């Protein structure tokens, strides 16, 4: 899906909302609410008034990694974005060029055998492209230290050119984030959950709204190429599968917090339409043709008009709802990207 709209540069969120004025917290972002062709304007802290007792929010517990590390290939400086750990111990990585402004720009990744020197005496060798769709992401072998240790010591959060300055890793963690036992996590923040605060979660629970945790470790975004998502590691626990099925049976709405949770939940649906515990890799791409089988609503950020995430949004809400929502977001001067405002779509 491609929307015939242009997002002005000044609508990119450059800093977190809590840095835009005194007394602001994460839940002060604005929230556009779409129900079919109807749109309404709210703040995120009004979410408890828009959900009902028995509704279920599915949240991603993946923690954000400090996934960007400076390195050198030959005499050239590069920035390595660590994306995903493979089952064989290799990591999918993207090589970027520093742009002189604290962020990076795209560069060619290969060829196979390219060596990258990293801090602390760590070395990285590119072995093969991640897929046949292009050579932006490569499988790489790391020697000299474990990647989780490398990222903890020398990494920083991935930052894009529209942001104003570096932020601490805590600015990219959600209230639901849990560290994994093997040190893996998300290359980029599962950002739809960023506006939640402990106070807001408490209010939602007090009003009878339920929460089901799942995990999906996100890889690096595809802002330049608008590629479909790559395979990602996920887990839907038994308890969460039962909560989802109980909410459906009781007439509650299953609302996914972020496109990552849609991918995880829809990957755990069996042939009979029931959600069951499942873990592993998912290659599922949710499109309007495929549709959604479980999710009744989606809380998400505002994505670029060409982004593949919009196909998932259309699958949940329908094309008209997406078009009307984005028109309203532009007219209302909503802020885009992972530090921006959010969009709640209810079927």
Coordinates of C-alpha atoms in Angstrom, one line a residue:
X1 CA 0.0 0.0 0.0
X2 CA 1.3 3.5 -0.9
X3 CA -0.5 6.6 0.2
X4 CA -0.4 9.6 -2.0
X5 CA 0.7 11.9 0.8
X6 CA 4.0 13.6 1.7
X7 CA 5.0 14.0 5.3
X8 CA 6.7 17.4 5.8
X9 CA 10.1 17.2 7.5
X10 CA 9.0 19.3 10.4
X11 CA 6.5 16.6 11.4
X12 CA 9.3 14.1 12.3
X13 CA 9.5 13.7 16.1
X14 CA 13.1 14.8 16.9
X15 CA 13.1 14.3 20.7
X16 CA 10.9 12.2 23.1
X17 CA 7.7 14.0 24.3
X18 CA 9.0 14.2 27.9
X19 CA 11.8 16.5 26.6
X20 CA 9.4 18.9 24.8
X21 CA 8.2 20.8 27.8
X22 CA 8.1 20.8 31.6
X23 CA 5.9 18.3 33.4
X24 CA 5.4 16.1 30.3
X25 CA 5.5 12.3 30.6
X26 CA 5.5 9.6 27.9
X27 CA 1.7 9.4 27.9
X28 CA 1.4 13.0 26.8
X29 CA 1.7 12.1 23.1
X30 CA -1.4 12.6 20.9
X31 CA -3.4 9.7 19.7
X32 CA -5.5 9.6 16.6
X33 CA -8.4 7.0 16.9
X34 CA -9.9 5.4 13.7
X35 CA -13.1 3.5 13.6
X36 CA -13.8 2.8 10.0
X37 CA -13.9 6.1 8.2
X38 CA -14.4 8.0 11.4
X39 CA -11.5 9.7 13.2
X40 CA -11.2 11.3 16.6
X41 CA -8.4 13.2 18.3
X42 CA -7.2 12.2 21.8
X43 CA -4.2 12.2 24.1
X44 CA -2.7 8.8 24.9
X45 CA -3.6 9.1 28.6
X46 CA -7.2 8.9 27.5
X47 CA -6.7 5.3 26.4
X48 CA -8.5 3.8 29.4
X49 CA -11.7 5.7 28.4
X50 CA -11.6 4.1 24.9
X51 CA -11.3 0.5 26.0
X52 CA -13.8 -1.7 27.8
X53 CA -13.5 -4.2 30.6
X54 CA -12.6 -7.5 29.0
X55 CA -10.5 -6.0 26.2
X56 CA -7.0 -7.4 25.9
X57 CA -3.8 -5.5 25.0
X58 CA -1.1 -7.7 23.6
X59 CA 2.3 -6.2 24.3
X60 CA 5.9 -7.0 23.2
X61 CA 8.4 -7.6 26.0
X62 CA 11.5 -7.4 23.8
X63 CA 14.1 -5.1 25.2
X64 CA 15.8 -2.6 22.9
X65 CA 19.6 -3.2 22.4
X66 CA 22.3 -0.7 22.1
X67 CA 22.7 -2.1 18.6
X68 CA 25.0 0.5 16.9
X69 CA 28.7 0.1 17.2
X70 CA 31.5 2.1 15.6
X71 CA 34.1 0.2 13.5
X72 CA 36.6 0.3 10.7
X73 CA 37.0 -1.5 7.5
X74 CA 40.4 -0.8 6.0
X75 CA 40.9 2.9 6.7
X76 CA 37.2 3.7 6.4
X77 CA 35.0 4.4 9.4
X78 CA 31.7 2.5 9.5
X79 CA 28.8 2.0 11.9
X80 CA 27.6 -1.6 12.4
X81 CA 23.9 -2.1 13.2
X82 CA 23.4 -5.5 14.8
X83 CA 20.0 -6.7 13.7
X84 CA 19.3 -10.4 14.6
X85 CA 21.1 -13.4 16.1
X86 CA 20.8 -16.5 14.0
X87 CA 20.5 -20.1 15.4
X88 CA 24.1 -20.8 14.3
X89 CA 25.6 -17.9 16.4
X90 CA 26.0 -15.5 13.5
X91 CA 24.4 -12.1 13.5
X92 CA 22.6 -10.3 10.7
X93 CA 24.2 -6.9 10.4
X94 CA 24.0 -3.7 8.4
X95 CA 27.1 -1.6 7.6
X96 CA 26.4 2.1 7.6
X97 CA 28.5 5.2 6.9
X98 CA 28.8 8.0 9.5
X99 CA 27.2 11.2 8.0
X100 CA 29.1 13.7 10.2
X101 CA 25.9 14.7 12.1
X102 CA 25.9 11.8 14.6
X103 CA 23.7 9.6 12.4
X104 CA 24.4 7.4 9.4
X105 CA 23.6 6.8 5.8
X106 CA 23.3 3.7 3.7
X107 CA 26.4 2.0 2.1
X108 CA 27.1 -1.2 0.3
X109 CA 27.6 -4.1 2.7
X110 CA 29.7 -6.6 0.9
X111 CA 31.6 -8.3 -0.5
X112 CA 31.8 -11.6 1.3
X113 CA 34.9 -11.8 3.4
X114 CA 35.0 -8.1 4.3
X115 CA 36.5 -7.6 7.7
X116 CA 35.4 -5.0 10.2
X117 CA 37.4 -4.0 13.2
X118 CA 35.3 -3.3 16.3
X119 CA 36.3 -1.9 19.7
X120 CA 37.9 -4.1 22.4
X121 CA 39.8 -6.2 19.9
X122 CA 36.6 -7.7 18.4
X123 CA 36.5 -8.6 14.8
X124 CA 33.6 -9.2 12.3
X125 CA 33.6 -10.9 9.0
X126 CA 30.7 -10.7 6.5
X127 CA 29.9 -14.1 5.1
X128 CA 26.8 -14.0 2.9
X129 CA 23.7 -11.8 2.3
X130 CA 20.8 -12.4 4.6
X131 CA 18.5 -13.0 1.6
X132 CA 18.3 -12.9 -2.2
X133 CA 16.3 -9.6 -2.0
X134 CA 19.4 -7.5 -1.7
X135 CA 22.7 -7.0 0.0
X136 CA 21.8 -4.5 2.7
X137 CA 21.8 -7.1 5.5
X138 CA 24.6 -9.7 5.8
X139 CA 25.2 -12.7 8.0
X140 CA 28.4 -12.0 9.9
X141 CA 30.7 -14.0 12.2
X142 CA 32.0 -12.2 15.3
X143 CA 35.2 -13.2 17.1
X144 CA 37.0 -11.9 20.2
X145 CA 33.9 -11.4 22.4
X146 CA 30.2 -12.1 22.6
X147 CA 27.9 -9.6 20.9
X148 CA 25.7 -8.9 24.0
X149 CA 28.9 -8.0 25.9
X150 CA 30.1 -5.9 23.0
X151 CA 26.9 -4.0 22.8
X152 CA 26.7 -3.4 26.5
X153 CA 30.3 -2.0 26.5
X154 CA 30.5 -0.1 23.3
X155 CA 27.0 0.1 21.7
X156 CA 24.4 2.9 21.5
X157 CA 20.8 2.9 20.3
X158 CA 20.3 3.1 16.6
X159 CA 19.5 6.7 15.7
X160 CA 18.0 8.1 12.5
X161 CA 18.7 11.4 10.8
X162 CA 15.4 13.0 11.7
X163 CA 16.2 12.9 15.4
X164 CA 17.9 15.8 17.1
X165 CA 20.5 14.2 19.3
X166 CA 21.6 10.9 20.9
X167 CA 19.4 9.6 23.6
X168 CA 20.2 7.2 26.5
X169 CA 19.2 3.6 26.0
X170 CA 16.5 4.1 28.7
X171 CA 14.7 6.5 26.3
X172 CA 14.2 3.5 23.9
X173 CA 13.0 1.0 26.5
X174 CA 9.3 0.5 27.0
X175 CA 7.6 -0.2 30.4
X176 CA 7.1 -3.8 29.3
X177 CA 10.7 -4.6 28.3
X178 CA 12.4 -7.6 29.9
X179 CA 16.0 -8.5 29.4
X180 CA 16.4 -12.0 27.7
X181 CA 18.6 -14.7 29.3
X182 CA 20.8 -14.9 26.2
X183 CA 21.3 -11.1 25.7
X184 CA 19.2 -10.8 22.6
X185 CA 16.6 -8.2 22.0
X186 CA 15.3 -5.7 19.4
X187 CA 17.6 -3.7 17.2
X188 CA 15.0 -1.0 17.3
X189 CA 12.4 -0.2 19.9
X190 CA 9.0 -1.8 19.7
X191 CA 7.9 1.9 19.7
X192 CA 4.1 1.6 19.9
X193 CA 4.4 0.7 23.6
X194 CA 6.6 3.7 24.4
X195 CA 3.7 6.0 25.6
X196 CA 2.7 3.5 28.3
X197 CA 3.6 4.5 31.9
X198 CA 3.3 2.4 35.1
X199 CA 0.5 4.7 36.2
X200 CA -1.5 4.2 33.0
X201 CA -1.0 0.5 33.1
X202 CA -2.4 0.5 36.6
X203 CA -5.4 2.5 35.6
X204 CA -6.1 0.1 32.7
X205 CA -5.9 -3.0 34.9
X206 CA -8.1 -1.3 37.5
X207 CA -10.8 -0.8 34.8
X208 CA -10.7 -4.5 33.8
X209 CA -8.4 -4.3 30.7
X210 CA -6.2 -7.3 30.4
X211 CA -2.6 -7.6 29.2
X212 CA -1.0 -10.5 27.4
X213 CA 2.8 -10.5 26.9
X214 CA 4.5 -11.9 23.8
X215 CA 8.0 -11.5 22.5
X216 CA 9.2 -10.5 19.0
X217 CA 12.8 -9.3 18.6
X218 CA 12.7 -6.7 15.8
X219 CA 15.4 -6.3 13.3
X220 CA 16.6 -3.0 11.8
X221 CA 14.0 -1.1 9.9
X222 CA 13.9 -0.8 6.1
X223 CA 13.5 3.0 5.8
X224 CA 15.6 3.3 2.6
X225 CA 14.4 0.2 0.7
X226 CA 10.8 -0.2 2.0
X227 CA 11.4 -3.9 2.0
X228 CA 9.0 -6.4 3.5
X229 CA 10.1 -7.5 7.0
X230 CA 12.7 -10.2 7.3
X231 CA 12.2 -13.3 9.5
X232 CA 12.2 -12.5 13.2
X233 CA 12.4 -14.6 16.4
X234 CA 9.2 -14.6 18.4
X235 CA 7.4 -16.4 21.3
X236 CA 3.8 -16.6 22.3
X237 CA 3.7 -18.2 25.8
X238 CA 1.0 -20.6 26.8
X239 CA -0.5 -18.2 29.4
X240 CA -0.8 -15.5 26.8
X241 CA -2.4 -17.8 24.2
X242 CA -5.0 -18.7 26.8
X243 CA -5.7 -15.1 27.7
X244 CA -6.2 -14.2 24.0
X245 CA -8.6 -17.1 23.5
X246 CA -10.5 -16.2 26.7
X247 CA -10.9 -12.6 25.7
X248 CA -12.2 -13.7 22.3
X249 CA -14.7 -16.1 23.9
X250 CA -15.9 -13.4 26.3
X251 CA -16.5 -10.8 23.6
X252 CA -13.4 -8.7 24.4
X253 CA -11.4 -7.0 21.7
X254 CA -7.8 -8.2 21.1
X255 CA -5.8 -5.0 20.5
X256 CA -2.2 -5.5 19.4
X257 CA 0.3 -2.9 20.7
X258 CA 2.5 -2.5 17.7
X259 CA 2.9 -4.2 14.4
X260 CA 5.4 -6.6 16.0
X261 CA 2.7 -8.1 18.2
X262 CA 0.4 -8.5 15.3
X263 CA 3.1 -10.5 13.5
X264 CA 3.7 -12.6 16.6
X265 CA 0.1 -13.4 17.4
X266 CA -1.0 -14.0 13.9
X267 CA 2.0 -16.4 13.6
X268 CA 0.6 -18.5 16.5
X269 CA -2.8 -19.1 14.9
X270 CA -3.5 -22.7 14.0
X271 CA -5.5 -24.0 11.1
X272 CA -8.6 -24.0 13.3
X273 CA -8.3 -20.3 14.0
X274 CA -7.2 -20.8 17.7
X275 CA -4.1 -19.2 19.2
X276 CA -1.7 -21.6 20.8
X277 CA 1.8 -21.3 22.4
X278 CA 4.4 -21.1 19.8
X279 CA 8.1 -20.0 19.5
X280 CA 10.7 -19.8 16.8
X281 CA 11.1 -17.8 13.6
X282 CA 8.3 -16.1 11.7
X283 CA 8.3 -15.1 8.1
X284 CA 4.7 -14.0 8.1
X285 CA 3.9 -10.8 6.2
X286 CA 0.4 -9.6 7.0
X287 CA -1.2 -8.1 4.0
X288 CA -4.8 -7.1 3.1
X289 CA -5.0 -10.3 1.0
X290 CA -3.9 -12.5 3.9
X291 CA -5.9 -10.5 6.4
X292 CA -5.8 -10.9 10.2
X293 CA -7.5 -13.8 12.0
X294 CA -7.3 -12.7 15.7
X295 CA -6.5 -9.1 16.0
X296 CA -9.4 -6.6 16.4
X297 CA -7.4 -3.5 16.8
X298 CA -3.9 -2.0 16.5
X299 CA -2.1 0.7 18.4
X300 CA 0.8 1.8 16.2
X301 CA 3.0 4.8 15.3
X302 CA 2.7 6.8 12.1
X303 CA 4.7 5.3 9.3
X304 CA 6.1 6.6 6.1
X305 CA 3.5 6.5 3.3
X306 CA 5.5 3.8 1.4
X307 CA 6.2 1.6 4.4
X308 CA 5.3 -2.0 4.4
X309 CA 3.7 -1.6 7.8
X310 CA 0.8 0.1 6.1
X311 CA -0.2 -3.2 4.5
X312 CA -0.7 -4.6 7.9
X313 CA -2.6 -1.5 9.0
X314 CA -4.9 -1.9 5.9
X315 CA -5.3 -5.6 6.8
X316 CA -6.6 -4.7 10.2
X317 CA -8.6 -1.6 9.4
X318 CA -9.3 -1.4 5.6
X319 CA -7.9 1.0 3.1
X320 CA -10.4 3.7 3.7
X321 CA -9.7 3.9 7.4
X322 CA -5.9 4.2 6.7
X323 CA -6.4 6.9 4.1
X324 CA -8.8 8.9 6.3
X325 CA -6.5 8.4 9.3
X326 CA -3.4 9.7 7.6
X327 CA -5.2 12.6 6.1
X328 CA -6.4 13.6 9.6
X329 CA -2.9 13.1 11.0
X330 CA -1.4 15.4 8.5
X331 CA -4.1 18.0 8.9
X332 CA -3.7 17.8 12.7
X333 CA 0.0 18.1 12.6
X334 CA 0.7 14.8 14.3
X335 CA 4.3 13.8 14.8
X336 CA 5.8 10.8 12.9
X337 CA 8.3 8.0 13.7
X338 CA 9.2 6.1 16.8
X339 CA 9.3 9.2 19.2
X340 CA 6.1 10.6 17.8
X341 CA 2.4 10.3 18.2
X342 CA 0.3 7.2 17.9
X343 CA -2.7 5.8 16.0
X344 CA -5.3 3.5 17.5
X345 CA -7.3 1.6 15.0
X346 CA -10.4 -0.3 16.2
X347 CA -12.4 -2.6 13.9

